[in-house]
Amino acid sequence: MFRSIDEVKNSLLEANYIVSDKIATIIFLSVNLQKPLLIEGPAGVGKTELAKVLAKTLKTDLIRLQCYEGLDESKALFEWNYQKQLLRIQANHLTDKNWSETKENIFSEEFFLARPLLQALQAPKPVVLLIDELDKSDEEFESFLLEALSDYQVSIPELGTVRAKSIPIVILTSNNYREFSDALKRRCLHLYINYPSFEQELAIVRLKLPQLKDELAAKIVKFVQNLRKLNLKKGPSISETLDWARTLLLLGMDELDSKTVADTLNVIIKYQQDVAKVEARINGLLLD
Amino acid sequence: MQEKILEFIEQLRLGGVRVSLVETFDCFQALKLLSWDKETFYHTLLATLVKDQEQHRLFDKLFTYYFKEDAFFHQKDKLYKLEKGSLMLSFPAGTNCTCCEGTEGPGGGGAGQGRGSLPLQQFVQIIRLGLKEDLENLIIKGISMVGGIKQQDLIDREDIVRRIKVSLQWKMGEYELSKNLQESSEQEKIMAKEKLELLEELLEEKLDQFFLERYKGEALKEILKRSNLKELDFFHLSQNQVKEIKRKVTQLAHKLATRVSRRETRGKKGKVDLRDTVRKSRVTGGVPLYPVFRQRQPCRPEFVILCDLSGSVRLFSEFMLQLTYSIQSRFIHVHSFAFIDTIHEITPYFQEQDITDAIREIYYHGKFSKTGFSHYGQSFQAFSNEYLNIISRKTTVLIIGDARNNYQKPSLDEFKKLQDLAYRVFWLNPAPIETWNTEDSIIDAYKPFCQKVFECRNLSQLERVVNQIF
């Protein structure tokens, strides 16, 4: 639990993650109201990173569930250890145990495999549950997430309803690949993280790479900001800016000239058609 | 105070933001936790009530309109920072919108303008060198130069926008600007493009402000209707809204794609899926009596789309093409055709390219129009002569058009052949249902040969139809 919005900002800053007032307010609300937080935005702006940093700040574990199409209950929630159960049945059969004894045994804790969602619910103290790239999953998965997210409980046919021992802090991320159902959106607070402004990005670069010269940092950020305004298939995100800055540091470059940019362009641009577009314009973009 | 917030939520709902009771409750709970300066209040409401990035703009507009009094907040009103993508114009209490002066009916009041227009060079100068205030002043001037804005203009919004642009010599200005910038640096070109976009947004903003000041409640209702992207007719979309709809259509396609791929059945032979066989064997005491096979057979239907690319139907056709090609991988084959008065296959354009590039090329190179006037009969005739062999009993045929045949022959026999051969035929008509069968629209003539004819005039109808078809 946080006591104020400023506390959120400062503790995240200590973990090297800069947040704006908007993000700090919404995180404060999410944690204190115990409501799941749905974070949307383009790839690479720091959504997943936010969850990780939050876990570090609150000194708790991060349980991560990576979503993909076809993700179902057995991978996300729980599964019975079928192989072990079969072996037990066979073993009992050989030692002449009767059926009622066997029946009791095979549906017990021993044969139960808890997957991320259930792990988060059964943790003794509140953890951060990160459900990453929820938009890559399908509608069926969303439906059964609903029960878990609203009441923090799940129903398992053989064991009954399992209630959460502690309420986890749930963070859902999405790249806007598809829309979510209203029922899911209703249960969450919403946060949209966009590409940062020039000042914000510069502050991030300076924080993460203090050894980088101020002038060079400013030039790098300005170049990337301009790239985003071009109509590229995939514009560079913050993680790419940081990668590029690290590359230039590694190569010992002090100045940003067209040759350096042309040589290291593939660090920030990942599609060939975009590279072609940018290469023609490097000189124009560097002039200031 | 509570009532004001509830009223605000009610208006949001009118604008298409689906705020539920639970969210209202969350909102009030959250407000209890925090202090009440304007910025925190804004963020709290935004996080609890609006769950879609596209509705941000509407939220901003309403927020500025509803919560402008300083007395509402405990703290002094501070002009809060502009976030990227949202234009929150801070309203220090008590200002009157200056663009209201001088437009009290035809002929104008004060400085007797009427139909003056702005010198071209001035437009170019302001775009190249001006700051935000200069752009704002330019718009205000434009609005005041157009004489006689009436209540009717609330509804005929496109018309008033066009008139303002004409008085500012917008189109000419853009052309001059691009000529001037031929030699300039990349930096300047980008900035100019941004300024033009900002100008466009400011025009909408100031016009909204003007209407709100003049017509208050009525204006608010109209503005909310226009912001309700899902219910807005495709014919009334502004440029920005078209972009947003295209994004929504792509998202819809992705959602459908996962659903379509789920319609799979297990094969009856091939590799055994060990995990699932073991799972199934628990039923029979550990003895695997029923093997489960790995191979999944997807059921993937075939599609043939015929798109009318004339005039107003063109936009809708583009949306449908985009939709289908985003799901392309899930279907065995999609054949698409464009027609106006003759038909042309456009499937090859989509093979390697981006959808937007493909559509652009189709307009450039496609041979689907001889006279430029719609002739459905001739198009169907041409289709029947050349392409009938691609239709099989598994094919679903989609016709996209408004059936305005310019009083020519409808070729119903040829159309019937489509029905005979295909699995089913659907017709999607983007024209409002009131206009069907008026003037030269002959949709009822084709109706008996289709499984169903759908009205598709806005995004929510499109979603419903698409969920049914695919």
PDB file of C-alpha atoms in Angstrom, chain A residues 144-271:
ATOM      1  CA  PHE A 144     -12.403 -17.310 -17.356  1.00  0.00           C
ATOM      2  CA  LEU A 145     -10.118 -14.513 -16.236  1.00  0.00           C
ATOM      3  CA  LEU A 146     -13.223 -12.606 -15.253  1.00  0.00           C
ATOM      4  CA  GLU A 147     -14.036 -14.765 -12.274  1.00  0.00           C
ATOM      5  CA  ALA A 148     -10.460 -14.646 -11.092  1.00  0.00           C
ATOM      6  CA  LEU A 149     -10.219 -10.889 -11.383  1.00  0.00           C
ATOM      7  CA  SER A 150     -13.472  -9.795  -9.853  1.00  0.00           C
ATOM      8  CA  ASP A 151     -13.744 -11.994  -6.787  1.00  0.00           C
ATOM      9  CA  TYR A 152     -10.175 -13.265  -6.571  1.00  0.00           C
ATOM     10  CA  GLN A 153     -11.342 -16.830  -6.438  1.00  0.00           C
ATOM     11  CA  VAL A 154     -11.471 -19.742  -8.835  1.00  0.00           C
ATOM     12  CA  SER A 155     -13.668 -22.798  -8.955  1.00  0.00           C
ATOM     13  CA  ILE A 156     -11.942 -26.111  -9.402  1.00  0.00           C
ATOM     14  CA  PRO A 157     -14.374 -28.950 -10.022  1.00  0.00           C
ATOM     15  CA  GLU A 158     -12.712 -31.496  -7.757  1.00  0.00           C
ATOM     16  CA  LEU A 159     -11.619 -29.180  -4.978  1.00  0.00           C
ATOM     17  CA  GLY A 160     -14.439 -26.660  -4.847  1.00  0.00           C
ATOM     18  CA  THR A 161     -13.927 -22.909  -4.746  1.00  0.00           C
ATOM     19  CA  VAL A 162     -10.446 -21.779  -3.894  1.00  0.00           C
ATOM     20  CA  ARG A 163     -10.308 -18.318  -2.359  1.00  0.00           C
ATOM     21  CA  ALA A 164      -7.271 -16.093  -2.439  1.00  0.00           C
ATOM     22  CA  LYS A 165      -5.106 -16.150   0.666  1.00  0.00           C
ATOM     23  CA  SER A 166      -3.905 -12.667  -0.223  1.00  0.00           C
ATOM     24  CA  ILE A 167      -5.113 -10.248  -2.876  1.00  0.00           C
ATOM     25  CA  PRO A 168      -2.459  -9.897  -5.583  1.00  0.00           C
ATOM     26  CA  ILE A 169      -1.742  -6.709  -7.453  1.00  0.00           C
ATOM     27  CA  VAL A 170      -2.807  -7.553 -10.989  1.00  0.00           C
ATOM     28  CA  ILE A 171      -1.324  -5.835 -14.013  1.00  0.00           C
ATOM     29  CA  LEU A 172      -2.546  -6.627 -17.522  1.00  0.00           C
ATOM     30  CA  THR A 173      -0.651  -5.358 -20.540  1.00  0.00           C
ATOM     31  CA  SER A 174      -1.810  -5.070 -24.119  1.00  0.00           C
ATOM     32  CA  ASN A 175      -0.511  -3.799 -27.446  1.00  0.00           C
ATOM     33  CA  ASN A 176      -3.953  -2.963 -28.771  1.00  0.00           C
ATOM     34  CA  TYR A 177      -3.879  -5.863 -31.193  1.00  0.00           C
ATOM     35  CA  ARG A 178      -7.544  -6.468 -30.492  1.00  0.00           C
ATOM     36  CA  GLU A 179     -10.268  -5.051 -28.327  1.00  0.00           C
ATOM     37  CA  PHE A 180     -11.309  -6.557 -25.033  1.00  0.00           C
ATOM     38  CA  SER A 181     -14.823  -7.353 -23.920  1.00  0.00           C
ATOM     39  CA  ASP A 182     -16.643  -4.768 -21.856  1.00  0.00           C
ATOM     40  CA  ALA A 183     -16.851  -7.140 -18.916  1.00  0.00           C
ATOM     41  CA  LEU A 184     -13.089  -7.275 -18.645  1.00  0.00           C
ATOM     42  CA  LYS A 185     -12.545  -3.557 -19.117  1.00  0.00           C
ATOM     43  CA  ARG A 186     -15.138  -2.796 -16.494  1.00  0.00           C
ATOM     44  CA  ARG A 187     -13.209  -4.652 -13.831  1.00  0.00           C
ATOM     45  CA  CYS A 188      -9.978  -2.804 -14.390  1.00  0.00           C
ATOM     46  CA  LEU A 189      -8.584   0.675 -14.165  1.00  0.00           C
ATOM     47  CA  HIS A 190      -7.229   1.862 -17.458  1.00  0.00           C
ATOM     48  CA  LEU A 191      -3.885   3.425 -18.261  1.00  0.00           C
ATOM     49  CA  TYR A 192      -2.549   4.358 -21.669  1.00  0.00           C
ATOM     50  CA  ILE A 193       1.190   4.875 -21.912  1.00  0.00           C
ATOM     51  CA  ASN A 194       2.220   6.658 -25.068  1.00  0.00           C
ATOM     52  CA  TYR A 195       5.641   7.475 -26.443  1.00  0.00           C
ATOM     53  CA  PRO A 196       7.304  10.024 -24.151  1.00  0.00           C
ATOM     54  CA  SER A 197       7.898  13.674 -24.880  1.00  0.00           C
ATOM     55  CA  PHE A 198      11.371  14.997 -25.611  1.00  0.00           C
ATOM     56  CA  GLU A 199      12.000  16.036 -21.997  1.00  0.00           C
ATOM     57  CA  GLN A 200      10.688  12.795 -20.549  1.00  0.00           C
ATOM     58  CA  GLU A 201      12.739  10.655 -22.881  1.00  0.00           C
ATOM     59  CA  LEU A 202      15.856  12.694 -22.252  1.00  0.00           C
ATOM     60  CA  ALA A 203      15.371  12.309 -18.517  1.00  0.00           C
ATOM     61  CA  ILE A 204      15.012   8.528 -18.928  1.00  0.00           C
ATOM     62  CA  VAL A 205      18.162   8.266 -21.042  1.00  0.00           C
ATOM     63  CA  ARG A 206      20.125  10.376 -18.569  1.00  0.00           C
ATOM     64  CA  LEU A 207      18.911   8.306 -15.649  1.00  0.00           C
ATOM     65  CA  LYS A 208      19.712   4.935 -17.158  1.00  0.00           C
ATOM     66  CA  LEU A 209      22.966   5.942 -18.813  1.00  0.00           C
ATOM     67  CA  PRO A 210      24.627   8.581 -16.657  1.00  0.00           C
ATOM     68  CA  GLN A 211      27.957   8.129 -18.382  1.00  0.00           C
ATOM     69  CA  LEU A 212      26.543   9.405 -21.677  1.00  0.00           C
ATOM     70  CA  LYS A 213      27.466  12.994 -22.567  1.00  0.00           C
ATOM     71  CA  ASP A 214      24.571  15.445 -22.219  1.00  0.00           C
ATOM     72  CA  GLU A 215      24.961  16.847 -25.702  1.00  0.00           C
ATOM     73  CA  LEU A 216      25.011  13.456 -27.342  1.00  0.00           C
ATOM     74  CA  ALA A 217      22.021  12.298 -25.312  1.00  0.00           C
ATOM     75  CA  ALA A 218      20.025  15.306 -26.439  1.00  0.00           C
ATOM     76  CA  LYS A 219      20.948  14.695 -30.088  1.00  0.00           C
ATOM     77  CA  ILE A 220      20.019  11.018 -29.878  1.00  0.00           C
ATOM     78  CA  VAL A 221      16.644  11.753 -28.334  1.00  0.00           C
ATOM     79  CA  LYS A 222      15.896  14.504 -30.832  1.00  0.00           C
ATOM     80  CA  PHE A 223      16.669  12.188 -33.746  1.00  0.00           C
ATOM     81  CA  VAL A 224      14.441   9.437 -32.420  1.00  0.00           C
ATOM     82  CA  GLN A 225      11.617  11.875 -31.721  1.00  0.00           C
ATOM     83  CA  ASN A 226      11.788  12.991 -35.355  1.00  0.00           C
ATOM     84  CA  LEU A 227      11.788   9.408 -36.582  1.00  0.00           C
ATOM     85  CA  ARG A 228       8.524   8.780 -34.802  1.00  0.00           C
ATOM     86  CA  LYS A 229       6.902  11.565 -36.771  1.00  0.00           C
ATOM     87  CA  LEU A 230       7.737   9.904 -40.065  1.00  0.00           C
ATOM     88  CA  ASN A 231       5.258   7.371 -41.322  1.00  0.00           C
ATOM     89  CA  LEU A 232       7.210   4.240 -40.470  1.00  0.00           C
ATOM     90  CA  LYS A 233       5.828   0.731 -40.194  1.00  0.00           C
ATOM     91  CA  LYS A 234       7.250   0.450 -36.720  1.00  0.00           C
ATOM     92  CA  GLY A 235       8.583   3.570 -35.064  1.00  0.00           C
ATOM     93  CA  PRO A 236      11.358   3.279 -32.476  1.00  0.00           C
ATOM     94  CA  SER A 237      10.286   2.916 -28.865  1.00  0.00           C
ATOM     95  CA  ILE A 238      12.061   3.867 -25.650  1.00  0.00           C
ATOM     96  CA  SER A 239      13.798   0.524 -25.342  1.00  0.00           C
ATOM     97  CA  GLU A 240      15.267   1.046 -28.803  1.00  0.00           C
ATOM     98  CA  THR A 241      16.447   4.533 -27.919  1.00  0.00           C
ATOM     99  CA  LEU A 242      18.247   3.110 -24.901  1.00  0.00           C
ATOM    100  CA  ASP A 243      19.733   0.297 -26.978  1.00  0.00           C
ATOM    101  CA  TRP A 244      21.013   2.783 -29.496  1.00  0.00           C
ATOM    102  CA  ALA A 245      22.531   4.977 -26.810  1.00  0.00           C
ATOM    103  CA  ARG A 246      24.275   1.960 -25.312  1.00  0.00           C
ATOM    104  CA  THR A 247      25.561   0.951 -28.743  1.00  0.00           C
ATOM    105  CA  LEU A 248      27.035   4.372 -29.344  1.00  0.00           C
ATOM    106  CA  LEU A 249      28.643   4.303 -25.925  1.00  0.00           C
ATOM    107  CA  LEU A 250      30.110   0.907 -26.649  1.00  0.00           C
ATOM    108  CA  LEU A 251      31.507   2.080 -29.967  1.00  0.00           C
ATOM    109  CA  GLY A 252      32.998   5.081 -28.249  1.00  0.00           C
ATOM    110  CA  MET A 253      31.198   7.585 -30.454  1.00  0.00           C
ATOM    111  CA  ASP A 254      31.085  11.157 -29.239  1.00  0.00           C
ATOM    112  CA  GLU A 255      29.410  12.786 -32.169  1.00  0.00           C
ATOM    113  CA  LEU A 256      26.313  11.946 -34.162  1.00  0.00           C
ATOM    114  CA  ASP A 257      27.218  12.208 -37.850  1.00  0.00           C
ATOM    115  CA  SER A 258      25.481  10.666 -40.834  1.00  0.00           C
ATOM    116  CA  LYS A 259      27.938   7.808 -41.178  1.00  0.00           C
ATOM    117  CA  THR A 260      27.483   6.714 -37.563  1.00  0.00           C
ATOM    118  CA  VAL A 261      23.750   6.901 -37.897  1.00  0.00           C
ATOM    119  CA  ALA A 262      23.711   4.949 -41.139  1.00  0.00           C
ATOM    120  CA  ASP A 263      25.913   2.247 -39.625  1.00  0.00           C
ATOM    121  CA  THR A 264      23.893   1.800 -36.468  1.00  0.00           C
ATOM    122  CA  LEU A 265      20.443   2.367 -37.955  1.00  0.00           C
ATOM    123  CA  ASN A 266      19.402  -1.249 -37.600  1.00  0.00           C
ATOM    124  CA  VAL A 267      19.452  -0.906 -33.839  1.00  0.00           C
ATOM    125  CA  ILE A 268      16.471   1.415 -33.899  1.00  0.00           C
ATOM    126  CA  ILE A 269      14.695   0.429 -37.105  1.00  0.00           C
ATOM    127  CA  LYS A 270      13.635  -3.163 -37.491  1.00  0.00           C
ATOM    128  CA  TYR A 271      11.964  -3.296 -40.893  1.00  0.00           C
TER     129      TYR A 271
END
